[in-house]
C-alpha cells in the first residue's frame, strides 16, 4: 500500500480550476513533486518543491502544501491537461527512498 | 539534448534474469543520483531503486530487495538494473529517471524530484 494517498479520479469543466491532493505523513517533513502522465507516455515533472515549475510547464499549474497534504492546482484547465497525475516524496522513514501516490485520473469535461 | 534511453526489456520466464540499461546523454551523468521506477499494466508508478552519483550507496523497495541490483558505470554514462528471480508481478514498464536533490529550509532537510525520464522498457515475466 502507498504511503501517499490520492483520490483515484477527479473531473473539471473546461476552463475551470481543479485541485488534486496528496496526503501522507512524510509530507509534514518533505516537499512533494508532481508528475503528469498521458497514455503511452513517460511521466513529466510539472511541479517540485514549494511551488516550482520546470521550464515549459504552463503557469496554470501550481503547487502548495499544508500539514500532511500537498496540492496541485490547475487554474483554467485545458483539454490537454487530461491525464494521470502522481505525487511523489521521500518516504516517512527519512531514508533517501521515494514513494508515489496511487495517482489521480483527471478528466476535463 | 538531455536524454535517457532504456533498453534490455523483453519476455522472460518466472525465475529468470534480465539486465536493464539506461544510457544517459546531454548532461554530466556522474553528478546525478539516478532512480528506477516501474509501472505495471494499467497501474500506477512505483519507485524501485536509487543509486547515488558515485555508486557507493543504493536503496531498494521492499518488493525487490535481495532480487534486484542497481549499478552504474559513469565512464559509460550508463545506469543498470540487474533483475534476478523474476516473478509475474515484476511485469511492468521500467523507467529510469534523473533525480535532483534540493535543500528545504522549513523543515530543514532535502527533498528529491525526478526531472528527466526515459521512455521506458517493457519487461514481461511469463511462462
CSV table of N, CA, C and O in Angstrom, one decimal, chain B residues 5-10 17-23 36-38 68-69 71 78-83 92-96 120-123:
chain,number,residue,atom,x,y,z
B,5,UNK,N,17.8,6.8,-22.3
B,5,UNK,CA,17.2,5.8,-23.2
B,5,UNK,C,17.4,4.4,-22.5
B,5,UNK,O,18.5,3.9,-22.4
B,6,UNK,N,16.3,3.8,-22.2
B,6,UNK,CA,16.3,2.4,-21.6
B,6,UNK,C,16.3,1.3,-22.6
B,6,UNK,O,15.8,1.5,-23.8
B,7,UNK,N,16.9,0.2,-22.3
B,7,UNK,CA,16.9,-0.9,-23.2
B,7,UNK,C,17.1,-2.2,-22.3
B,7,UNK,O,17.3,-2.1,-21.1
B,8,UNK,N,16.9,-3.4,-22.9
B,8,UNK,CA,17.1,-4.6,-22.2
B,8,UNK,C,15.9,-5.3,-21.8
B,8,UNK,O,15.9,-6.5,-21.3
B,9,UNK,N,14.7,-4.7,-22.0
B,9,UNK,CA,13.5,-5.4,-21.6
B,9,UNK,C,13.2,-6.5,-22.6
B,9,UNK,O,13.8,-6.7,-23.6
B,10,UNK,N,12.2,-7.3,-22.2
B,10,UNK,CA,11.8,-8.4,-23.0
B,10,UNK,C,10.9,-9.4,-22.2
B,10,UNK,O,10.5,-9.2,-21.1
B,17,UNK,N,16.3,-14.1,-15.3
B,17,UNK,CA,17.0,-12.9,-15.0
B,17,UNK,C,17.0,-12.0,-16.3
B,17,UNK,O,16.9,-12.5,-17.4
B,18,UNK,N,17.2,-10.7,-16.0
B,18,UNK,CA,17.3,-9.7,-17.1
B,18,UNK,C,18.1,-8.5,-16.6
B,18,UNK,O,18.0,-8.2,-15.4
B,19,UNK,N,18.8,-7.9,-17.5
B,19,UNK,CA,19.6,-6.7,-17.1
B,19,UNK,C,19.1,-5.6,-17.9
B,19,UNK,O,19.2,-5.6,-19.2
B,20,UNK,N,18.6,-4.5,-17.3
B,20,UNK,CA,18.2,-3.3,-18.0
B,20,UNK,C,19.3,-2.3,-18.0
B,20,UNK,O,20.1,-2.3,-17.1
B,21,UNK,N,19.4,-1.5,-19.1
B,21,UNK,CA,20.3,-0.5,-19.2
B,21,UNK,C,19.6,0.9,-19.4
B,21,UNK,O,18.5,0.9,-20.0
B,22,UNK,N,20.3,1.9,-19.0
B,22,UNK,CA,19.7,3.3,-19.2
B,22,UNK,C,20.9,4.1,-19.7
B,22,UNK,O,21.8,4.4,-18.9
B,23,UNK,N,20.9,4.5,-20.9
B,23,UNK,CA,22.0,5.3,-21.5
B,23,UNK,C,21.7,6.8,-21.3
B,23,UNK,O,20.6,7.2,-21.8
B,36,UNK,N,15.2,4.0,-10.6
B,36,UNK,CA,14.4,3.2,-11.5
B,36,UNK,C,12.9,3.3,-10.9
B,36,UNK,O,12.8,3.2,-9.7
B,37,UNK,N,12.0,3.4,-11.8
B,37,UNK,CA,10.6,3.4,-11.4
B,37,UNK,C,9.9,2.5,-12.4
B,37,UNK,O,10.2,2.4,-13.6
B,38,UNK,N,8.9,1.7,-11.9
B,38,UNK,CA,8.2,0.8,-12.8
B,38,UNK,C,6.7,1.1,-12.7
B,38,UNK,O,6.1,1.7,-11.8
B,68,UNK,N,16.9,-7.6,-7.0
B,68,UNK,CA,17.4,-6.6,-8.0
B,68,UNK,C,18.6,-5.9,-7.4
B,68,UNK,O,18.8,-5.7,-6.2
B,69,UNK,N,19.5,-5.5,-8.4
B,69,UNK,CA,20.7,-4.8,-8.0
B,69,UNK,C,20.9,-3.6,-9.0
B,69,UNK,O,20.9,-3.8,-10.2
B,71,UNK,N,23.2,-0.5,-10.4
B,71,UNK,CA,24.6,-0.1,-10.5
B,71,UNK,C,24.7,0.9,-11.6
B,71,UNK,O,23.8,1.2,-12.3
B,78,UNK,N,26.1,5.2,-18.1
B,78,UNK,CA,25.0,4.2,-18.2
B,78,UNK,C,24.6,3.7,-16.8
B,78,UNK,O,25.5,3.4,-15.9
B,79,UNK,N,23.3,3.5,-16.6
B,79,UNK,CA,22.7,3.0,-15.4
B,79,UNK,C,22.2,1.6,-15.7
B,79,UNK,O,21.8,1.3,-16.8
B,80,UNK,N,22.3,0.7,-14.7
B,80,UNK,CA,21.8,-0.6,-14.9
B,80,UNK,C,20.8,-1.1,-13.8
B,80,UNK,O,20.8,-0.5,-12.7
B,81,UNK,N,20.0,-2.1,-14.1
B,81,UNK,CA,19.2,-2.7,-13.1
B,81,UNK,C,19.3,-4.2,-13.4
B,81,UNK,O,18.7,-4.7,-14.5
B,82,UNK,N,20.0,-5.0,-12.6
B,82,UNK,CA,20.1,-6.4,-12.7
B,82,UNK,C,18.9,-7.0,-12.0
B,82,UNK,O,18.7,-6.8,-10.8
B,83,UNK,N,18.1,-7.8,-12.7
B,83,UNK,CA,16.8,-8.3,-12.1
B,83,UNK,C,16.9,-9.8,-12.1
B,83,UNK,O,17.0,-10.4,-13.2
B,92,UNK,N,6.1,-5.1,-16.0
B,92,UNK,CA,5.9,-3.6,-16.0
B,92,UNK,C,6.8,-3.0,-17.0
B,92,UNK,O,7.7,-3.6,-17.6
B,93,UNK,N,6.4,-1.7,-17.2
B,93,UNK,CA,7.3,-0.8,-17.9
B,93,UNK,C,8.3,-0.2,-16.9
B,93,UNK,O,7.9,0.2,-15.8
B,94,UNK,N,9.6,-0.3,-17.2
B,94,UNK,CA,10.6,0.2,-16.3
B,94,UNK,C,11.2,1.5,-16.8
B,94,UNK,O,11.7,1.5,-18.0
B,95,UNK,N,11.1,2.5,-16.0
B,95,UNK,CA,11.7,3.8,-16.4
B,95,UNK,C,12.9,4.1,-15.6
B,95,UNK,O,12.9,3.9,-14.4
B,96,UNK,N,13.9,4.7,-16.2
B,96,UNK,CA,15.0,5.3,-15.4
B,96,UNK,C,14.7,6.9,-15.3
B,96,UNK,O,14.1,7.4,-16.2
B,120,UNK,N,11.1,4.4,-21.2
B,120,UNK,CA,10.7,3.1,-20.6
B,120,UNK,C,11.1,1.9,-21.5
B,120,UNK,O,11.2,2.0,-22.7
B,121,UNK,N,11.2,0.8,-20.8
B,121,UNK,CA,11.4,-0.5,-21.5
B,121,UNK,C,10.5,-1.5,-20.8
B,121,UNK,O,10.4,-1.5,-19.6
B,122,UNK,N,9.9,-2.4,-21.6
B,122,UNK,CA,8.9,-3.3,-21.1
B,122,UNK,C,9.5,-4.7,-20.7
B,122,UNK,O,10.2,-5.3,-21.5
B,123,UNK,N,9.2,-5.1,-19.5
B,123,UNK,CA,9.6,-6.4,-19.0
B,123,UNK,C,8.3,-7.2,-18.8
B,123,UNK,O,7.4,-6.8,-18.1
